[in-house]
Short mmCIF file of N, CA and C in Angstrom, two decimals:
data_model
loop_
_atom_site.label_atom_id
_atom_site.label_comp_id
_atom_site.label_asym_id
_atom_site.label_seq_id
_atom_site.Cartn_x
_atom_site.Cartn_y
_atom_site.Cartn_z
N UNK A 2 -18.43 -11.14 12.15
CA UNK A 2 -19.43 -10.47 11.70
C UNK A 2 -19.73 -9.17 12.20
N UNK A 3 -19.72 -7.82 11.55
CA UNK A 3 -20.10 -6.69 12.54
C UNK A 3 -21.07 -5.56 11.92
N UNK A 4 -21.78 -5.59 13.06
CA UNK A 4 -22.90 -4.82 12.96
C UNK A 4 -22.55 -3.33 13.55
N UNK A 5 -22.90 -2.04 12.86
CA UNK A 5 -22.60 -0.77 13.18
C UNK A 5 -23.95 -0.48 13.27
N UNK A 6 -24.15 0.11 15.24
CA UNK A 6 -25.69 0.70 15.23
C UNK A 6 -25.44 2.42 15.02
N UNK A 7 -26.05 3.29 14.69
CA UNK A 7 -26.01 4.54 14.66
C UNK A 7 -27.32 5.12 15.29
N UNK A 8 -27.27 6.12 16.24
CA UNK A 8 -28.28 6.76 16.69
C UNK A 8 -27.99 8.24 16.74
N UNK A 9 -29.08 8.58 16.20
CA UNK A 9 -28.80 10.36 15.60
C UNK A 9 -29.16 11.62 16.75
N UNK A 10 -29.75 12.64 16.54
CA UNK A 10 -29.72 13.66 17.33
C UNK A 10 -30.92 13.17 18.55
N UNK A 11 -30.52 13.52 19.53
CA UNK A 11 -31.02 13.28 21.19
C UNK A 11 -31.35 12.18 21.77
N UNK A 12 -30.74 11.25 20.91
CA UNK A 12 -30.97 9.99 21.36
C UNK A 12 -30.04 9.58 22.96
N UNK A 13 -28.89 10.42 22.56
CA UNK A 13 -28.46 10.43 24.06
C UNK A 13 -29.01 10.81 25.22
N UNK A 14 -30.42 11.54 25.08
CA UNK A 14 -31.31 11.71 26.09
C UNK A 14 -32.32 11.10 26.16
N UNK A 15 -32.41 9.77 25.75
CA UNK A 15 -33.05 8.71 26.12
C UNK A 15 -33.31 8.54 28.08
N UNK A 16 -34.75 8.43 28.35
CA UNK A 16 -34.72 8.53 29.68
C UNK A 16 -34.78 9.71 30.24
N UNK A 17 -34.86 11.18 29.54
CA UNK A 17 -34.80 12.46 30.25
C UNK A 17 -35.97 12.95 29.19
N UNK A 18 -35.90 12.92 27.78
CA UNK A 18 -36.91 13.58 26.98
C UNK A 18 -37.94 12.77 26.64
N UNK A 19 -38.98 13.31 26.27
CA UNK A 19 -40.54 12.96 26.36
C UNK A 19 -40.28 11.14 26.49
N UNK A 20 -40.84 11.07 28.14
CA UNK A 20 -40.64 9.87 28.38
C UNK A 20 -41.85 9.22 28.15
N UNK A 21 -42.94 9.85 28.07
CA UNK A 21 -44.32 9.09 27.44
C UNK A 21 -44.12 8.79 26.12
N UNK A 22 -43.41 9.07 25.36
CA UNK A 22 -42.77 8.56 23.97
C UNK A 22 -41.55 7.69 23.60
N UNK A 23 -40.83 7.75 24.86
CA UNK A 23 -39.65 7.05 24.19
C UNK A 23 -39.32 6.15 25.56
N UNK A 24 -40.12 6.30 26.65
CA UNK A 24 -39.79 5.28 28.10
C UNK A 24 -38.90 6.09 28.68
N UNK A 25 -38.62 5.09 29.80
CA UNK A 25 -37.59 5.35 31.04
C UNK A 25 -36.41 4.80 30.82
N UNK A 26 -36.45 4.33 30.01
CA UNK A 26 -34.67 3.54 30.12
C UNK A 26 -33.95 4.68 29.33
N UNK A 27 -32.39 4.66 29.75
CA UNK A 27 -31.98 5.76 29.35
C UNK A 27 -30.56 5.09 27.82
N UNK A 28 -29.99 5.89 27.68
CA UNK A 28 -28.99 5.51 26.81
C UNK A 28 -28.48 4.38 26.88
N UNK A 29 -27.85 4.72 28.23
CA UNK A 29 -26.51 3.05 28.63
C UNK A 29 -27.48 1.87 28.88
N UNK A 30 -28.84 2.06 28.95
CA UNK A 30 -29.42 0.78 29.33
C UNK A 30 -29.55 0.49 27.80
N UNK A 31 -29.68 1.22 26.63
CA UNK A 31 -29.90 0.76 25.30
C UNK A 31 -28.74 0.52 24.64
N UNK A 32 -27.22 0.71 25.33
CA UNK A 32 -26.07 0.42 24.74
C UNK A 32 -26.16 -1.59 25.37
N UNK A 33 -26.24 -1.29 26.57
CA UNK A 33 -25.86 -2.64 27.17
C UNK A 33 -26.78 -3.80 26.38
N UNK A 34 -28.01 -3.27 26.41
CA UNK A 34 -29.43 -4.37 25.38
C UNK A 34 -28.46 -4.72 24.19
N UNK A 35 -27.82 -3.80 23.30
CA UNK A 35 -27.27 -3.71 22.09
C UNK A 35 -26.07 -5.11 22.32
N UNK A 36 -24.92 -4.56 23.14
CA UNK A 36 -24.33 -5.62 23.64
C UNK A 36 -24.44 -6.87 23.71
N UNK A 37 -25.44 -7.30 24.97
CA UNK A 37 -26.16 -8.30 25.03
C UNK A 37 -26.28 -9.20 24.07
N UNK A 38 -27.08 -8.37 23.15
CA UNK A 38 -27.66 -9.04 21.94
C UNK A 38 -26.54 -9.40 20.57
N UNK A 39 -25.52 -8.79 21.17
CA UNK A 39 -24.45 -8.97 20.06
C UNK A 39 -23.52 -9.93 20.34
N UNK A 40 -23.63 -10.63 21.78
CA UNK A 40 -22.81 -11.33 22.66
C UNK A 40 -23.93 -12.76 21.96
N UNK A 41 -24.91 -13.14 21.91
CA UNK A 41 -25.53 -14.13 22.05
C UNK A 41 -25.79 -13.90 20.43
N UNK A 42 -25.57 -13.30 19.71
CA UNK A 42 -25.36 -13.48 18.00
C UNK A 42 -24.30 -13.95 17.93
N UNK A 43 -23.17 -13.70 18.44
CA UNK A 43 -22.02 -13.87 18.23
C UNK A 43 -21.35 -12.78 17.21
N UNK A 44 -21.81 -11.38 17.46
CA UNK A 44 -21.13 -10.67 16.45
C UNK A 44 -20.47 -9.59 16.94
N UNK A 45 -19.84 -8.88 16.45
CA UNK A 45 -18.97 -7.63 17.03
C UNK A 45 -20.00 -6.39 16.65
N UNK A 46 -20.27 -5.47 17.57
CA UNK A 46 -21.24 -4.70 17.46
C UNK A 46 -20.80 -3.43 17.68
N UNK A 47 -20.50 -2.08 17.26
CA UNK A 47 -19.90 -0.74 17.27
C UNK A 47 -21.50 0.11 17.62
N UNK A 48 -21.29 0.98 18.88
CA UNK A 48 -22.16 2.00 18.71
C UNK A 48 -21.94 3.19 18.28
N UNK A 49 -22.74 3.82 17.95
CA UNK A 49 -22.17 5.50 17.40
C UNK A 49 -23.69 6.12 17.76
N UNK A 50 -23.03 7.37 18.45
CA UNK A 50 -24.14 8.55 18.76
C UNK A 50 -23.63 9.74 18.38
N UNK A 51 -24.41 10.54 17.64
CA UNK A 51 -24.03 11.96 17.31
C UNK A 51 -25.35 13.01 17.26
N UNK A 52 -25.29 14.36 17.57
CA UNK A 52 -26.44 15.18 17.54
C UNK A 52 -25.70 16.01 16.43
N UNK A 53 -24.87 15.57 15.92
CA UNK A 53 -24.35 16.58 14.43
C UNK A 53 -24.66 15.75 12.94
N UNK A 54 -25.07 15.80 11.96
CA UNK A 54 -25.03 15.59 10.78
C UNK A 54 -24.13 15.14 10.28
N UNK A 55 -23.20 15.94 10.50
CA UNK A 55 -21.81 15.71 9.34
C UNK A 55 -21.19 14.46 10.20
N UNK A 56 -21.02 14.26 11.52
CA UNK A 56 -20.64 13.26 11.82
C UNK A 56 -21.11 11.62 11.96
N UNK A 57 -22.34 11.98 11.45
CA UNK A 57 -23.28 10.48 10.99
C UNK A 57 -22.50 10.44 9.72
N UNK A 58 -22.81 11.15 8.64
CA UNK A 58 -22.46 11.04 7.63
C UNK A 58 -20.84 10.60 7.62
N UNK A 59 -19.93 10.89 8.47
CA UNK A 59 -18.37 10.49 8.19
C UNK A 59 -18.23 9.19 8.89
N UNK A 60 -19.35 9.17 10.02
CA UNK A 60 -19.31 7.41 10.32
C UNK A 60 -19.74 6.49 9.01
N UNK A 61 -20.95 7.16 8.57
CA UNK A 61 -21.50 5.98 7.41
C UNK A 61 -20.22 6.05 6.33
N UNK A 62 -19.57 6.75 5.93
CA UNK A 62 -18.76 7.09 4.95
C UNK A 62 -17.42 5.43 5.44
N UNK A 63 -16.96 5.92 6.39
CA UNK A 63 -16.15 5.07 7.23
C UNK A 63 -16.43 3.83 6.97
N UNK A 64 -17.47 3.44 7.44
CA UNK A 64 -18.12 1.98 7.21
C UNK A 64 -18.05 1.66 5.81
N UNK A 65 -17.92 2.19 5.16
CA UNK A 65 -18.08 1.95 3.40
C UNK A 65 -16.45 0.95 3.08
N UNK A 66 -15.74 1.54 3.70
CA UNK A 66 -14.30 1.06 3.88
C UNK A 66 -14.04 0.08 4.86
N UNK A 67 -14.84 -0.42 5.97
CA UNK A 67 -14.37 -1.17 7.17
C UNK A 67 -15.67 -2.72 6.44
N UNK A 68 -15.33 -3.59 7.10
CA UNK A 68 -16.25 -4.84 6.93
C UNK A 68 -17.47 -4.94 7.78
N UNK A 69 -17.97 -4.27 7.22
CA UNK A 69 -19.51 -3.98 8.11
C UNK A 69 -20.68 -4.55 7.44
N UNK A 70 -21.18 -5.75 7.94
CA UNK A 70 -22.06 -6.68 7.80
C UNK A 70 -23.43 -5.95 7.51
N UNK A 71 -23.71 -4.78 8.06
CA UNK A 71 -25.13 -4.30 8.28
C UNK A 71 -24.98 -3.15 9.49
N UNK A 72 -25.88 -2.18 9.20
CA UNK A 72 -26.12 -1.26 9.63
C UNK A 72 -27.60 -0.97 10.57
N UNK A 73 -27.83 -0.72 11.69
CA UNK A 73 -29.32 -0.80 12.43
C UNK A 73 -28.94 1.09 12.50
N UNK A 74 -29.93 1.80 12.13
CA UNK A 74 -30.10 3.14 12.23
C UNK A 74 -31.04 3.84 13.13
N UNK A 75 -31.00 4.84 13.59
CA UNK A 75 -32.18 5.52 13.95
C UNK A 75 -31.32 7.01 13.88
N UNK A 76 -32.13 7.49 12.63
CA UNK A 76 -31.74 8.65 12.60
C UNK A 76 -32.10 9.95 13.37
N UNK A 77 -33.04 9.66 14.14
CA UNK A 77 -34.12 10.52 15.08
C UNK A 77 -34.74 11.70 14.08
N UNK A 78 -34.72 12.90 14.48
CA UNK A 78 -35.04 14.12 14.11
C UNK A 78 -34.38 14.06 12.43
N UNK A 79 -33.32 13.49 12.44
CA UNK A 79 -32.62 13.48 10.97
C UNK A 79 -33.52 12.56 9.83
N UNK A 80 -34.54 11.99 10.40
CA UNK A 80 -34.92 10.97 9.43
C UNK A 80 -35.52 11.57 8.58
N UNK A 81 -36.52 12.82 8.89
CA UNK A 81 -37.27 13.48 8.00
C UNK A 81 -36.49 15.19 7.58
N UNK A 82 -35.39 15.15 7.56
CA UNK A 82 -34.84 16.59 7.24
C UNK A 82 -33.27 16.17 6.34
N UNK A 83 -32.68 14.63 6.50
CA UNK A 83 -31.19 14.94 6.01
C UNK A 83 -31.39 14.03 4.84
N UNK A 84 -30.73 14.75 3.88
CA UNK A 84 -30.64 14.13 2.66
C UNK A 84 -29.37 13.97 2.15
N UNK A 85 -28.36 14.62 3.30
CA UNK A 85 -26.95 13.93 3.20
C UNK A 85 -26.59 12.48 3.86
N UNK A 86 -27.46 12.49 5.09
CA UNK A 86 -27.64 11.12 5.81
C UNK A 86 -28.34 9.90 4.86
N UNK A 87 -29.18 10.35 4.24
CA UNK A 87 -29.77 9.56 3.03
C UNK A 87 -28.68 9.21 1.96
N UNK A 88 -28.02 9.83 1.53
CA UNK A 88 -27.19 9.97 0.43
C UNK A 88 -25.95 8.74 1.04
N UNK A 89 -25.42 9.10 2.14
CA UNK A 89 -24.37 8.41 2.52
C UNK A 89 -25.05 6.64 2.75
N UNK A 90 -26.07 6.56 3.33
CA UNK A 90 -26.59 5.53 3.49
C UNK A 90 -26.81 4.63 2.10
N UNK A 91 -27.36 5.63 0.84
CA UNK A 91 -27.89 4.89 -0.02
C UNK A 91 -25.91 4.67 -0.87
N UNK A 92 -25.33 4.93 -0.52
CA UNK A 92 -23.61 4.50 -1.28
C UNK A 92 -23.29 3.17 -0.54
N UNK A 93 -23.66 2.48 0.58
CA UNK A 93 -23.65 1.36 1.35
C UNK A 93 -24.24 0.63 0.59
N UNK A 94 -23.19 -0.79 0.35
CA UNK A 94 -23.86 -1.96 0.27
C UNK A 94 -23.97 -3.05 0.94
N UNK A 95 -24.17 -2.82 2.17
CA UNK A 95 -24.64 -3.70 3.24
C UNK A 95 -26.08 -3.50 3.73
N UNK A 96 -26.59 -4.77 4.18
CA UNK A 96 -27.85 -4.65 4.92
C UNK A 96 -27.82 -3.36 6.14
N UNK A 97 -29.26 -2.37 5.28
CA UNK A 97 -29.61 -1.22 6.24
C UNK A 97 -30.80 -1.30 6.73
N UNK A 98 -31.20 -1.33 8.39
CA UNK A 98 -32.41 -1.18 8.81
C UNK A 98 -32.68 0.00 9.43
N UNK A 99 -33.31 0.69 9.25
CA UNK A 99 -33.69 1.77 10.09
C UNK A 99 -34.82 1.83 11.16
N UNK A 100 -34.30 2.35 12.62
CA UNK A 100 -35.30 1.93 13.61
C UNK A 100 -35.95 3.01 14.18
N UNK A 101 -37.18 2.80 14.79
CA UNK A 101 -37.35 3.90 15.46
C UNK A 101 -38.15 3.29 16.69
N UNK A 102 -38.02 4.06 18.06
CA UNK A 102 -38.84 3.66 19.02
C UNK A 102 -40.47 4.16 19.27
N UNK A 103 -40.62 5.19 18.74
CA UNK A 103 -41.87 5.35 18.65
C UNK A 103 -42.71 4.75 16.89
N UNK A 104 -43.53 4.57 16.87
CA UNK A 104 -44.52 4.85 15.59
C UNK A 104 -44.44 5.90 15.21
N UNK A 105 -43.54 6.37 14.12
CA UNK A 105 -43.62 7.72 13.59
C UNK A 105 -44.64 7.94 12.62
N UNK A 106 -45.39 6.80 12.01
CA UNK A 106 -46.82 7.26 11.61
C UNK A 106 -47.75 7.56 12.44
N UNK A 107 -48.00 7.20 13.94
CA UNK A 107 -48.86 8.04 14.80
C UNK A 107 -48.83 9.46 15.41
N UNK A 108 -47.49 9.63 14.88
CA UNK A 108 -47.01 11.14 15.85
C UNK A 108 -47.33 12.20 14.55
N UNK A 109 -46.60 13.32 15.08
CA UNK A 109 -47.03 14.75 13.85
C UNK A 109 -47.01 14.48 12.45
N UNK A 110 -47.67 15.25 12.13
CA UNK A 110 -47.50 15.00 10.33
C UNK A 110 -46.11 15.04 9.72
N UNK A 111 -45.66 15.99 10.31
CA UNK A 111 -44.00 16.43 9.81
C UNK A 111 -43.09 14.93 10.33
N UNK A 112 -43.34 14.15 10.96
CA UNK A 112 -42.69 12.75 11.55
C UNK A 112 -42.98 11.81 10.54
N UNK A 113 -43.96 11.70 9.75
CA UNK A 113 -44.92 10.53 8.64
C UNK A 113 -43.57 10.39 7.59
N UNK A 114 -42.83 11.14 7.17
CA UNK A 114 -42.25 11.31 5.77
C UNK A 114 -40.58 11.06 6.27
N UNK A 115 -40.08 9.60 6.00
CA UNK A 115 -38.80 9.16 6.21
C UNK A 115 -37.97 9.53 4.89
N UNK A 116 -36.77 10.22 4.70
CA UNK A 116 -36.47 10.43 3.65
C UNK A 116 -34.59 9.38 3.52
N UNK A 117 -35.00 8.66 4.79
CA UNK A 117 -33.59 7.72 4.66
C UNK A 117 -34.34 6.18 4.70
N UNK A 118 -35.71 6.05 4.69
CA UNK A 118 -36.41 4.57 5.03
C UNK A 118 -35.89 3.96 3.35
N UNK A 119 -36.19 4.77 2.16
CA UNK A 119 -36.28 4.59 1.11
C UNK A 119 -34.75 3.64 0.25
N UNK A 120 -33.89 4.01 1.06
CA UNK A 120 -32.67 3.58 0.88
C UNK A 120 -32.13 2.52 1.74
N UNK A 121 -32.91 2.22 2.85
CA UNK A 121 -32.90 1.00 3.76
C UNK A 121 -33.42 -0.40 3.30
N UNK A 122 -33.08 -1.72 3.76
CA UNK A 122 -33.97 -2.73 3.40
C UNK A 122 -35.11 -2.86 4.20
N UNK A 123 -35.41 -2.23 5.16
CA UNK A 123 -36.65 -2.03 5.94
C UNK A 123 -36.32 -1.10 7.15
N UNK A 124 -37.84 -0.67 7.63
CA UNK A 124 -37.70 -0.08 8.86
C UNK A 124 -38.80 -0.76 10.01
N UNK A 125 -38.22 -0.72 11.10
CA UNK A 125 -38.94 -0.97 12.49
C UNK A 125 -39.27 -0.03 13.33
N UNK A 126 -40.59 0.28 13.39
CA UNK A 126 -40.93 1.63 14.10
C UNK A 126 -42.15 1.30 15.39
N UNK A 127 -41.76 1.69 16.30
CA UNK A 127 -42.99 1.64 16.91
C UNK A 127 -43.01 0.46 18.39
N UNK A 128 -41.83 -0.33 18.48
CA UNK A 128 -41.82 -1.49 19.10
C UNK A 128 -40.79 -1.22 20.15
N UNK A 129 -40.52 -0.14 20.67
CA UNK A 129 -39.37 0.23 21.40
C UNK A 129 -38.06 -0.01 21.26
N UNK A 130 -37.43 -0.27 22.49
CA UNK A 130 -35.81 -0.59 22.10
C UNK A 130 -36.13 -1.88 21.72
N UNK A 131 -37.05 -2.46 21.61
CA UNK A 131 -36.43 -4.22 20.81
C UNK A 131 -36.44 -3.66 19.21
N UNK A 132 -36.84 -2.84 18.54
CA UNK A 132 -36.74 -2.73 17.54
C UNK A 132 -35.26 -2.61 16.96
N UNK A 133 -34.17 -2.56 18.04
CA UNK A 133 -32.68 -2.61 17.57
C UNK A 133 -31.74 -3.77 17.98
N UNK A 134 -32.58 -4.67 18.48
CA UNK A 134 -32.49 -6.18 18.36
C UNK A 134 -33.30 -6.82 17.50
N UNK A 135 -34.51 -6.69 17.16
CA UNK A 135 -35.15 -6.93 16.19
C UNK A 135 -34.29 -7.19 14.72
N UNK A 136 -33.96 -5.34 14.35
CA UNK A 136 -33.15 -5.32 13.56
C UNK A 136 -31.72 -6.04 13.53
N UNK A 137 -30.96 -6.16 14.35
CA UNK A 137 -29.67 -7.19 14.26
C UNK A 137 -30.05 -8.43 14.05
N UNK A 138 -30.68 -9.14 14.68
CA UNK A 138 -31.50 -10.56 14.48
C UNK A 138 -31.64 -10.44 12.61
N UNK A 139 -32.26 -9.69 12.11
CA UNK A 139 -32.58 -9.56 10.73
C UNK A 139 -31.19 -9.40 9.88
N UNK A 140 -30.11 -8.69 10.15
CA UNK A 140 -29.28 -8.37 9.70
C UNK A 140 -28.09 -9.65 9.66
N UNK A 141 -28.26 -10.49 10.80
CA UNK A 141 -27.49 -11.86 10.99
C UNK A 141 -28.08 -12.66 10.03
N UNK A 142 -29.59 -12.92 10.34
CA UNK A 142 -30.10 -13.99 9.39
C UNK A 142 -29.42 -13.64 7.80
N UNK A 143 -29.91 -12.35 7.43
CA UNK A 143 -29.98 -12.40 6.15
C UNK A 143 -28.38 -12.41 5.55
N UNK A 144 -27.48 -11.93 6.55
CA UNK A 144 -26.04 -12.85 5.91
C UNK A 144 -25.73 -13.90 6.14
N UNK A 145 -26.03 -14.80 7.32
CA UNK A 145 -25.63 -15.92 7.16
C UNK A 145 -26.49 -16.92 7.56
N UNK A 146 -27.79 -17.01 7.27
CA UNK A 146 -28.69 -17.64 7.06
C UNK A 146 -28.86 -18.27 8.54
N UNK A 147 -28.20 -17.88 9.43
CA UNK A 147 -28.95 -18.60 10.81
C UNK A 147 -29.95 -17.70 11.41
#
């Protein structure tokens, strides 16, 4: 079973940008955390990050043709602006979980609306980096029943 983890714009700047909101852990720490959870769950994981909307759409479209059981996606700022990413997500039949490190509902008004969440199975927000591993557990449980 394969899980695809997609991170959007500025996520490669974890630990650098807005530490008071996103914490001190860097992007490599997040990747290691995800890889460790994948080993624990006995699943294959692929992580992808881009600051470019079209590259994320391309990766989502590739997932359509691969045997991807689920997608964990943190579109970051694209959450609030990208109809293109939303439409690509909507095209996929696998389980999709939107993740946000911060609680987007407790932030600036423009961050309250997610264009991508309505085409996902669920959203985890405000639980820090743990949201990624919780989303992975959800996918495995709902695909395998374990």
